[in-house]
Every structure is written in C-alpha cells, then in structure tokens.
Amino acid sequence: MTASTEARSAATPLTRRLAARSVVAWVLVVLALFAGAALGAPRVGVLTMAPGEVFFERFGHNAIVIDPQDGREPTSYNFGYFDPGEPDFLARFVAGTMRYRLVALPLEADLAQYRASGRGVSVQWLDLDATEAGALAAMLEVNARPENAVYDYRYFTDNCSTRVRDALDAALGGLLKRTLTASSEGNSHRSEAVRLASPAAWMGTGFHLGLAAKADRPLSRWDEAFIPMRLADSLRTLKRADGRAIVALEAEVLPHRLAPEPAEMPQLGFEAAVAGFALAFGLLWLGRRAPRAVAAFAGGFWLLAGLAGTTMLFLWFGSGHDFAWGNENLFLLSPLAWLLLPGAVRAMRGRPPGRLFGVVIVLVLALAAAGAFLKLMPFMKQANVEWVVLLLPLHWALARHFRQLAATATAGR
C-alpha cells in the first residue's frame, strides 16, 4: 500500500490471531477494558493516505489512530512496516512470503513522510462506545508488542488495510463483515490493482499480464477493503442497527498535492486489437522487403515472450503468489519461444533457421490459437482478451513469414 515501510493484511480477524498467540495477552486486554471504563475511553480514528508517485505507494495506505484525550499525543498504529535488512528479505519478496509488522508511533511522526511527499491524508473519527474503543485500543497495544507484531503479508488478502478492517470489525462485534459481505461494487483484484498501478505503465502492464483468473472474481465490499480508499468509502456509509453512523466526523489532515488516483481500470481491448493486426500486417509487408529486420524483431519478441512465460511458470509453481497461479497468458507467452532464438539469429545472418525451428514456431502458434479458442469455454475466466487480440496476430504473422521463407528457400534449391 505505500512506502518501503508499508504493508497489507488479512482475512483472519485480529482477535483470532491474538487468541492464538497468547492467553496472557487477553488477560491484559480485559484489564485494559476495566481501566478504560474507569479513566474514560479514547477517541478512535482511521487515517487514509492517498496514493503516491513511487511504485510502492500506488495503492495508498491507512492506519488506526488512538487519541487518549488526556493531553498525550495520539498514537498511530501502522500495519505497514517491514525490515529490508532481514537476511532472507529478497528471497521472501520474490516468493511472496514477506513478513510485515504492526508499529505504534506518535501520530506526527507517522504523518511526516506523507507531508514531505505531498500525499493527502484524511481521518475518519469513529463513533464507538466506550467498551468498543477501549477494547480496540487494548488489542492494538498488545498486538504491537514485538512478540505479537509480525505477520505473514499477502498482497490482496492480508495487508495494512485488511488488518485495519479486521481490527475495527473485531471491536464492532462483526458489524463490518456482516454488512460489507452482503454487497458488491463489481470490482475485482485485477481491476483495482491495474487501476491504481496504471499511472506507471510498466506496473499496470505487469499486474494485468501476471494476474490469473483468481484475480477476476467479483469482490464483496468486505474483500475490496484491501484498498484503503475503498475501506474509507465503506466506513462512510456504515450504520448500526439503530441507524447511528459509525463515522462521526471526517476531516482532512494533509492536502493532496499529487494527481488523483484513476477512477477506473483502463479498457484497451479495441486498441490492443488494432495494434495486434497492424503489427501483423506490417511485419508481413516488411518481410518481403527486409527479412533480416523481421528476424531481428522476432528475436527480441521471442526473448521477451520466453522471459514472461518463464516468470509466469515460476509464479505458479515456485512462489506463494497464488493470484498468479494457472495464468492463461502462458498460451500466448510460452517459454518454448526461447527455442526459436537460434533460428532467429541464423535468419538475421541470411541463413535458413533450421528444421527444429519450423516445428517449434508452429507449436507456439498452435498454443496461442488454443488459448484464443478456449476463451469461448465457460471455465476460462481470466480477463485477458487484450493480450489475445494483441499477441495472436503477431504469432500468426511471424509463423507465416518464416514458413514462406522456408518454402522460398526450398523452391530455390
């Protein structure tokens, strides 16, 4: 969600995590509740930080503020910290098994980085009963202790925003989950990820290419709260059974001085089809005039296709990134493309690409065509039409060009 110090969190309620960790912790929570009732309940707010310009800031961020209202500075409970100095940090990042932690810090210290980068921050002060506010403050205090603070981060299902969501839901006796699971805005993990990443073209493209069908399931408002701004939207509409609004007051803490977040995921199916057919017929036209240039283009394309396919296979079989498992784009970007590279080099030198090359290029085209045909089947649910209409014509044009070259070379013998 944001900065090199931000995280995201979970479908597992915070109360269950705490109970599993320590019976002693729950004793402390109960004692804190009695103390809170005697001394007065704190004020509870949810901070929502707008997206930034750096790639790890694109999804925004949030935190829970506990204001004791006794003259002490409010505390920001931030679920987004991690330690890049851990010996296995990079390996865990690649494998999708990162460790994040909850950190309690003074509110002004937490706001400093957002003020410096021009990111807007708003706060929603919640109308919680004294027991609810006291329970939440006690839970967060216990959970922020070093022995409890670390959790296994999952990009869509266990992050900074879902941790905030789950903590609030626990304090409200399950009100959030009961209410938000009953409705949906029709968003998906893909639409939200690509939407927010799209200002960085490479990042939006990577999400769209790398996410599999699991990312295209419609989300309830509960699930879409993995995005901090969506959680803020839901809190804004949430009411108790008696009609009392959960949000008592909303205010701007820091002004937003950057471009606003995109409203929707870009829809580029038509543009992708135009580009795919333009490239295909352009290559066929160029192939009659400069076949070595086409061979150079093909070599670069197959290099990237093989790299993309190998990466998708790794994400499927070698990582914990389960939203990338079973990616249908493997039909279009197969690691088999690497087997075509020697033939492309030979063609660049004006030599026949070879017999194996002819077999593999037909197989690569057949896989792409199969992927396109299977899109007609109800079990193929991945939203990758843009990639089909862009890449299938390209595979067809390259296969046609090189088969024509081989036929011409055979006829000339």
Coordinates of C-alpha atoms in Angstrom, one line a residue:
M1 CA 0.0 0.0 0.0
T2 CA 2.7 2.5 0.5
A3 CA 6.4 3.4 1.1
S4 CA 9.1 1.0 1.8
T5 CA 7.6 0.8 5.2
E6 CA 4.0 -0.3 4.3
A7 CA 2.1 -3.5 4.4
R8 CA -1.3 -5.1 3.9
S9 CA -3.4 -7.7 5.7
A10 CA -5.9 -10.2 6.3
A11 CA -9.0 -12.3 6.1
T12 CA -8.2 -13.7 9.5
P13 CA -9.7 -11.5 12.3
L14 CA -7.3 -9.8 14.6
T15 CA -9.0 -11.3 17.6
R16 CA -8.3 -14.8 16.4
R17 CA -4.7 -14.0 15.8
L18 CA -4.3 -12.6 19.4
A19 CA -6.1 -15.5 21.0
A20 CA -3.9 -18.0 19.2
R21 CA -0.7 -16.1 20.2
S22 CA -1.3 -15.6 23.9
V23 CA -3.8 -16.2 26.7
V24 CA -1.8 -13.7 28.8
A25 CA -2.4 -11.1 26.1
W26 CA -6.2 -11.5 26.5
V27 CA -5.9 -11.1 30.3
L28 CA -4.2 -7.8 29.6
V29 CA -6.9 -6.8 27.2
V30 CA -9.6 -7.4 29.9
L31 CA -7.6 -5.5 32.5
A32 CA -7.3 -2.6 30.0
L33 CA -11.0 -2.6 29.4
F34 CA -11.7 -2.1 33.1
A35 CA -9.1 0.6 33.2
G36 CA -10.6 2.3 30.2
A37 CA -14.0 2.3 31.7
A38 CA -12.6 3.9 34.8
L39 CA -10.4 6.5 33.1
G40 CA -12.5 7.4 30.1
A41 CA -12.5 5.8 26.6
P42 CA -10.0 7.0 23.9
R43 CA -11.1 8.6 20.6
V44 CA -10.5 6.2 17.6
G45 CA -9.9 7.4 14.1
V46 CA -8.9 5.8 10.7
L47 CA -6.2 7.5 8.7
T48 CA -6.4 7.1 5.0
M49 CA -3.3 8.1 3.0
A50 CA -3.8 8.9 -0.8
P51 CA -1.6 7.1 -3.4
G52 CA 1.9 8.4 -4.1
E53 CA 4.0 8.6 -7.2
V54 CA 6.6 5.8 -6.3
F55 CA 5.5 2.3 -7.3
F56 CA 5.2 1.0 -3.7
E57 CA 2.9 4.0 -2.9
R58 CA 0.4 3.5 -5.7
F59 CA -2.2 1.7 -3.5
G60 CA -2.4 4.2 -0.7
H61 CA -2.2 3.3 2.9
N62 CA -4.1 3.5 6.2
A63 CA -3.6 3.3 10.0
I64 CA -5.7 3.4 13.2
V65 CA -5.3 6.4 15.4
I66 CA -5.9 6.2 19.2
D67 CA -6.2 9.5 20.9
P68 CA -6.3 9.1 24.7
Q69 CA -7.7 12.6 25.1
D70 CA -5.7 13.2 28.2
G71 CA -3.1 15.5 26.9
R72 CA -0.8 12.8 25.5
E73 CA -0.1 12.7 21.7
P74 CA -2.3 10.4 19.7
T75 CA -0.7 7.1 18.6
S76 CA -0.8 5.8 15.0
Y77 CA -1.0 2.0 14.8
N78 CA 0.6 1.3 11.4
F79 CA 0.5 -2.3 10.0
G80 CA 2.9 -1.4 7.2
Y81 CA 6.4 -1.8 8.4
F82 CA 9.0 -4.4 7.2
D83 CA 12.7 -4.8 7.5
P84 CA 14.6 -4.9 4.2
G85 CA 17.7 -5.7 6.2
E86 CA 16.4 -9.2 7.1
P87 CA 18.8 -11.8 5.7
D88 CA 16.1 -13.5 3.7
F89 CA 14.1 -10.4 2.7
L90 CA 14.8 -10.6 -1.0
A91 CA 14.0 -14.3 -1.2
R92 CA 10.8 -13.8 0.7
F93 CA 9.8 -10.9 -1.5
V94 CA 10.3 -13.0 -4.7
A95 CA 8.5 -16.0 -3.2
G96 CA 5.6 -13.9 -1.9
T97 CA 6.1 -14.8 1.7
M98 CA 7.1 -11.4 3.2
R99 CA 6.9 -10.6 6.9
Y100 CA 5.4 -7.3 8.0
R101 CA 4.7 -5.9 11.4
L102 CA 2.5 -3.5 13.3
V103 CA 4.3 -0.5 14.7
A104 CA 2.9 2.0 17.2
L105 CA 4.4 5.5 16.8
P106 CA 3.4 9.1 17.5
L107 CA 0.9 10.4 15.0
E108 CA 3.0 13.4 13.9
A109 CA 6.0 11.0 13.2
D110 CA 3.8 8.9 11.0
L111 CA 2.5 11.8 9.1
A112 CA 5.9 13.3 8.3
Q113 CA 6.7 11.2 5.2
Y114 CA 3.3 12.0 3.7
R115 CA 3.6 15.7 4.3
A116 CA 7.0 15.7 2.7
S117 CA 5.8 13.7 -0.4
G118 CA 2.6 15.7 -1.0
R119 CA 0.3 12.8 -0.3
G120 CA -3.1 13.7 1.1
V121 CA -4.2 12.3 4.4
S122 CA -7.7 12.3 5.9
V123 CA -9.1 11.0 9.2
Q124 CA -12.4 9.4 10.0
W125 CA -13.2 9.8 13.7
L126 CA -15.4 6.9 14.7
D127 CA -18.5 6.9 16.9
L128 CA -17.5 3.9 19.1
D129 CA -19.0 3.1 22.5
A130 CA -16.6 3.3 25.4
T131 CA -16.2 -0.5 25.6
E132 CA -15.6 -0.8 21.9
A133 CA -13.0 2.0 21.9
G134 CA -11.3 0.6 24.9
A135 CA -11.2 -3.0 23.5
L136 CA -9.7 -1.8 20.2
A137 CA -7.0 0.3 21.9
A138 CA -6.1 -2.6 24.2
M139 CA -6.0 -5.1 21.3
L140 CA -3.7 -2.8 19.3
E141 CA -1.4 -2.2 22.2
V142 CA -1.0 -5.9 22.8
N143 CA -0.7 -6.7 19.1
A144 CA 2.1 -4.0 18.7
R145 CA 4.4 -5.7 21.1
P146 CA 7.4 -7.3 19.5
E147 CA 6.4 -10.8 20.2
N148 CA 3.0 -10.3 18.5
A149 CA 3.6 -7.6 15.9
V150 CA 4.9 -9.7 12.9
Y151 CA 2.5 -11.3 10.4
D152 CA 2.8 -13.0 7.0
Y153 CA 2.0 -10.4 4.4
R154 CA -0.3 -11.3 1.5
Y155 CA -0.8 -8.7 -1.1
F156 CA -4.5 -8.9 -1.6
T157 CA -5.7 -10.8 1.5
D158 CA -3.5 -9.9 4.4
N159 CA -2.2 -6.3 4.2
C160 CA -2.2 -3.0 6.0
S161 CA -5.8 -2.2 5.0
T162 CA -7.3 -5.6 5.8
R163 CA -5.6 -5.5 9.2
V164 CA -7.3 -2.2 9.9
R165 CA -10.6 -3.6 8.6
D166 CA -10.3 -6.7 10.8
A167 CA -9.4 -4.8 13.9
L168 CA -12.4 -2.5 13.5
D169 CA -14.6 -5.4 12.8
A170 CA -13.5 -7.2 16.0
A171 CA -14.2 -4.1 18.0
L172 CA -17.6 -3.7 16.5
G173 CA -18.6 -7.3 17.0
G174 CA -18.5 -8.3 13.4
L175 CA -20.7 -5.4 12.1
L176 CA -18.3 -4.6 9.2
K177 CA -18.2 -8.1 7.9
R178 CA -21.9 -8.8 8.2
T179 CA -22.7 -5.5 6.3
L180 CA -20.0 -5.4 3.7
T181 CA -20.1 -9.1 2.6
A182 CA -23.7 -8.5 1.5
S183 CA -22.9 -6.0 -1.2
S184 CA -20.5 -5.6 -4.1
E185 CA -19.5 -2.8 -6.5
G186 CA -18.4 -5.3 -9.1
N187 CA -14.7 -4.7 -8.7
S188 CA -12.1 -7.4 -8.8
H189 CA -8.5 -7.7 -7.6
R190 CA -7.4 -7.2 -11.2
S191 CA -9.5 -4.1 -11.8
E192 CA -8.3 -2.5 -8.6
A193 CA -4.7 -3.4 -9.0
V194 CA -4.4 -2.3 -12.6
R195 CA -6.5 0.8 -12.0
L196 CA -4.2 2.1 -9.2
A197 CA -1.0 0.9 -10.9
S198 CA -1.8 2.3 -14.4
P199 CA -0.1 5.7 -13.9
A200 CA 3.1 3.7 -14.0
A201 CA 2.6 1.9 -17.4
W202 CA 5.1 -0.9 -16.6
M203 CA 3.4 -1.6 -13.3
G204 CA -0.1 -1.7 -14.7
T205 CA 1.0 -3.9 -17.5
G206 CA 2.8 -6.2 -15.2
F207 CA -0.3 -6.7 -13.0
H208 CA -2.5 -7.2 -16.0
L209 CA -0.2 -9.8 -17.5
G210 CA 0.8 -11.6 -14.4
L211 CA -2.6 -12.0 -12.6
A212 CA -4.5 -15.2 -13.3
A213 CA -8.2 -15.9 -13.3
K214 CA -8.4 -15.9 -9.5
A215 CA -7.9 -12.2 -9.6
D216 CA -11.1 -11.7 -11.7
R217 CA -13.7 -12.9 -9.2
P218 CA -16.1 -10.2 -8.2
L219 CA -15.3 -8.8 -4.8
S220 CA -17.7 -8.0 -2.0
R221 CA -17.1 -4.6 -0.3
W222 CA -15.5 -6.6 2.5
D223 CA -12.9 -8.1 0.2
E224 CA -12.3 -4.9 -1.8
A225 CA -11.3 -3.2 1.5
F226 CA -7.8 -4.4 0.8
I227 CA -7.6 -1.0 -0.9
P228 CA -7.5 1.7 1.9
M229 CA -9.6 4.2 0.0
R230 CA -12.3 1.5 -0.6
L231 CA -12.4 0.8 3.2
A232 CA -12.8 4.5 3.9
D233 CA -15.7 4.6 1.4
S234 CA -17.4 1.7 3.1
L235 CA -16.9 3.2 6.6
R236 CA -18.5 6.4 5.4
T237 CA -21.8 4.5 4.7
L238 CA -21.8 2.1 7.6
K239 CA -24.5 2.3 10.2
R240 CA -25.6 0.4 13.3
A241 CA -28.9 -1.3 13.6
D242 CA -30.4 1.8 15.3
G243 CA -29.3 3.9 12.3
R244 CA -26.3 5.6 14.1
A245 CA -23.4 6.3 11.6
I246 CA -20.1 4.7 12.5
V247 CA -18.2 7.7 11.2
A248 CA -18.9 10.7 13.5
L249 CA -16.6 13.2 11.8
E250 CA -14.3 13.2 8.7
A251 CA -11.6 15.8 8.2
E252 CA -8.6 16.5 6.0
V253 CA -5.3 16.2 7.9
L254 CA -2.9 16.9 4.9
P255 CA -3.9 18.2 1.5
H256 CA -3.2 16.1 -1.5
R257 CA -0.8 17.8 -3.9
L258 CA -0.4 15.0 -6.5
A259 CA -2.6 13.8 -9.3
P260 CA -5.7 11.9 -8.2
E261 CA -6.0 8.2 -8.4
P262 CA -7.5 6.8 -11.7
A263 CA -11.3 6.3 -11.4
E264 CA -11.4 3.1 -13.4
M265 CA -9.1 0.4 -14.9
P266 CA -8.2 1.2 -18.5
Q267 CA -10.2 -0.7 -21.1
L268 CA -7.9 -1.2 -24.1
G269 CA -9.4 -4.2 -26.0
F270 CA -10.1 -2.2 -29.2
E271 CA -6.7 -0.5 -29.1
A272 CA -4.9 -3.9 -28.5
A273 CA -6.7 -5.5 -31.5
V274 CA -5.8 -2.6 -33.7
A275 CA -2.2 -2.8 -32.6
G276 CA -2.0 -6.5 -33.0
F277 CA -3.3 -6.6 -36.6
A278 CA -1.3 -3.5 -37.5
L279 CA 1.9 -5.2 -36.3
A280 CA 1.0 -8.5 -38.0
F281 CA 0.4 -7.0 -41.5
G282 CA 3.2 -4.6 -41.0
L283 CA 5.6 -7.5 -40.4
L284 CA 4.3 -9.3 -43.5
W285 CA 4.8 -6.2 -45.6
L286 CA 8.3 -5.7 -44.2
G287 CA 9.2 -9.3 -44.6
R288 CA 9.1 -9.1 -48.4
R289 CA 11.5 -6.1 -48.3
A290 CA 13.7 -6.6 -45.3
P291 CA 13.5 -10.1 -43.9
R292 CA 16.6 -9.7 -41.7
A293 CA 14.8 -6.8 -39.9
V294 CA 11.8 -9.0 -39.3
A295 CA 14.2 -11.7 -37.9
A296 CA 15.7 -9.1 -35.5
F297 CA 12.2 -8.1 -34.3
A298 CA 11.2 -11.7 -33.9
G299 CA 14.3 -12.5 -31.9
G300 CA 13.5 -9.6 -29.5
F301 CA 9.9 -10.7 -29.2
W302 CA 10.7 -14.3 -28.5
L303 CA 13.3 -13.3 -26.0
L304 CA 10.7 -11.3 -24.1
A305 CA 8.0 -13.9 -24.6
G306 CA 10.2 -16.6 -23.2
L307 CA 11.1 -14.5 -20.2
A308 CA 7.5 -13.6 -19.5
G309 CA 6.4 -17.3 -19.8
T310 CA 9.2 -18.5 -17.5
T311 CA 8.3 -15.8 -14.9
M312 CA 4.7 -16.9 -15.0
L313 CA 5.7 -20.6 -14.6
F314 CA 7.8 -19.6 -11.6
L315 CA 5.0 -17.6 -10.0
W316 CA 2.7 -20.7 -10.5
F317 CA 5.0 -23.5 -9.2
G318 CA 7.7 -21.7 -7.2
S319 CA 6.0 -18.9 -5.3
G320 CA 3.3 -18.1 -2.8
H321 CA 1.7 -15.6 -5.2
D322 CA -1.5 -17.6 -5.6
F323 CA -3.3 -15.0 -7.6
A324 CA -0.8 -15.7 -10.4
W325 CA -1.3 -19.5 -10.4
G326 CA -2.6 -21.0 -13.6
N327 CA -2.1 -17.9 -15.8
E328 CA -3.9 -18.4 -19.1
N329 CA -1.4 -16.0 -20.8
L330 CA 1.0 -18.9 -20.8
F331 CA -0.8 -20.0 -24.0
L332 CA 0.3 -16.7 -25.6
L333 CA 3.8 -16.3 -24.0
S334 CA 5.3 -19.7 -23.7
P335 CA 8.9 -20.5 -22.6
L336 CA 9.1 -22.5 -25.8
A337 CA 9.7 -19.2 -27.5
W338 CA 13.3 -19.4 -26.3
L339 CA 13.8 -22.4 -28.6
L340 CA 13.2 -20.1 -31.6
L341 CA 16.1 -17.7 -30.7
P342 CA 18.9 -19.7 -32.5
G343 CA 16.7 -19.8 -35.7
A344 CA 16.1 -16.0 -35.4
V345 CA 19.9 -15.4 -35.2
R346 CA 20.5 -17.6 -38.2
A347 CA 17.8 -15.7 -40.2
M348 CA 19.4 -12.4 -39.2
R349 CA 22.6 -13.7 -40.9
G350 CA 20.6 -14.7 -44.0
R351 CA 20.7 -18.4 -43.3
P352 CA 17.8 -20.9 -43.0
P353 CA 16.5 -21.0 -39.4
G354 CA 16.6 -24.8 -39.3
R355 CA 14.2 -27.8 -39.2
L356 CA 13.5 -27.8 -35.5
F357 CA 12.7 -24.1 -35.8
G358 CA 9.9 -24.9 -38.2
V359 CA 8.3 -27.4 -35.8
V360 CA 8.6 -25.1 -32.8
I361 CA 7.2 -22.0 -34.4
V362 CA 4.0 -23.9 -35.5
L363 CA 3.7 -25.3 -31.9
V364 CA 4.0 -21.8 -30.5
L365 CA 1.3 -20.6 -32.9
A366 CA -0.9 -23.6 -32.1
L367 CA -0.7 -22.8 -28.3
A368 CA -1.6 -19.2 -28.9
A369 CA -4.6 -20.3 -31.1
A370 CA -5.7 -22.8 -28.5
G371 CA -5.6 -20.1 -25.8
A372 CA -7.8 -17.9 -28.0
F373 CA -10.2 -20.8 -28.8
L374 CA -10.5 -21.8 -25.2
K375 CA -11.6 -18.3 -24.3
L376 CA -15.0 -19.4 -25.6
M377 CA -15.2 -22.0 -22.9
P378 CA -17.0 -21.1 -19.6
F379 CA -14.2 -22.4 -17.5
M380 CA -11.7 -20.0 -18.9
K381 CA -12.5 -17.0 -16.7
Q382 CA -9.3 -14.9 -16.9
A383 CA -9.8 -11.3 -18.2
N384 CA -7.0 -11.4 -20.8
V385 CA -8.8 -10.6 -24.1
E386 CA -6.5 -7.7 -24.7
W387 CA -3.5 -10.0 -24.7
V388 CA -5.2 -12.5 -27.0
V389 CA -6.1 -9.9 -29.7
L390 CA -2.6 -8.3 -29.4
L391 CA -0.4 -11.4 -29.5
L392 CA -2.3 -14.0 -31.6
P393 CA -2.0 -11.9 -34.8
L394 CA 1.7 -11.4 -34.1
H395 CA 2.3 -15.1 -33.7
W396 CA 0.4 -15.8 -36.9
A397 CA 2.3 -13.2 -38.9
L398 CA 5.7 -14.5 -37.7
A399 CA 4.8 -18.1 -38.4
R400 CA 3.6 -17.2 -41.9
H401 CA 6.6 -15.1 -42.6
F402 CA 9.1 -17.8 -41.7
R403 CA 7.2 -20.6 -43.4
Q404 CA 7.2 -18.5 -46.6
L405 CA 10.9 -18.0 -46.2
A406 CA 11.4 -21.8 -45.8
A407 CA 9.2 -22.5 -48.8
T408 CA 11.1 -20.0 -51.0
A409 CA 14.4 -21.4 -49.9
T410 CA 13.3 -25.0 -50.7
A411 CA 11.9 -23.9 -54.1
G412 CA 15.2 -22.2 -54.9
R413 CA 17.4 -25.3 -54.4

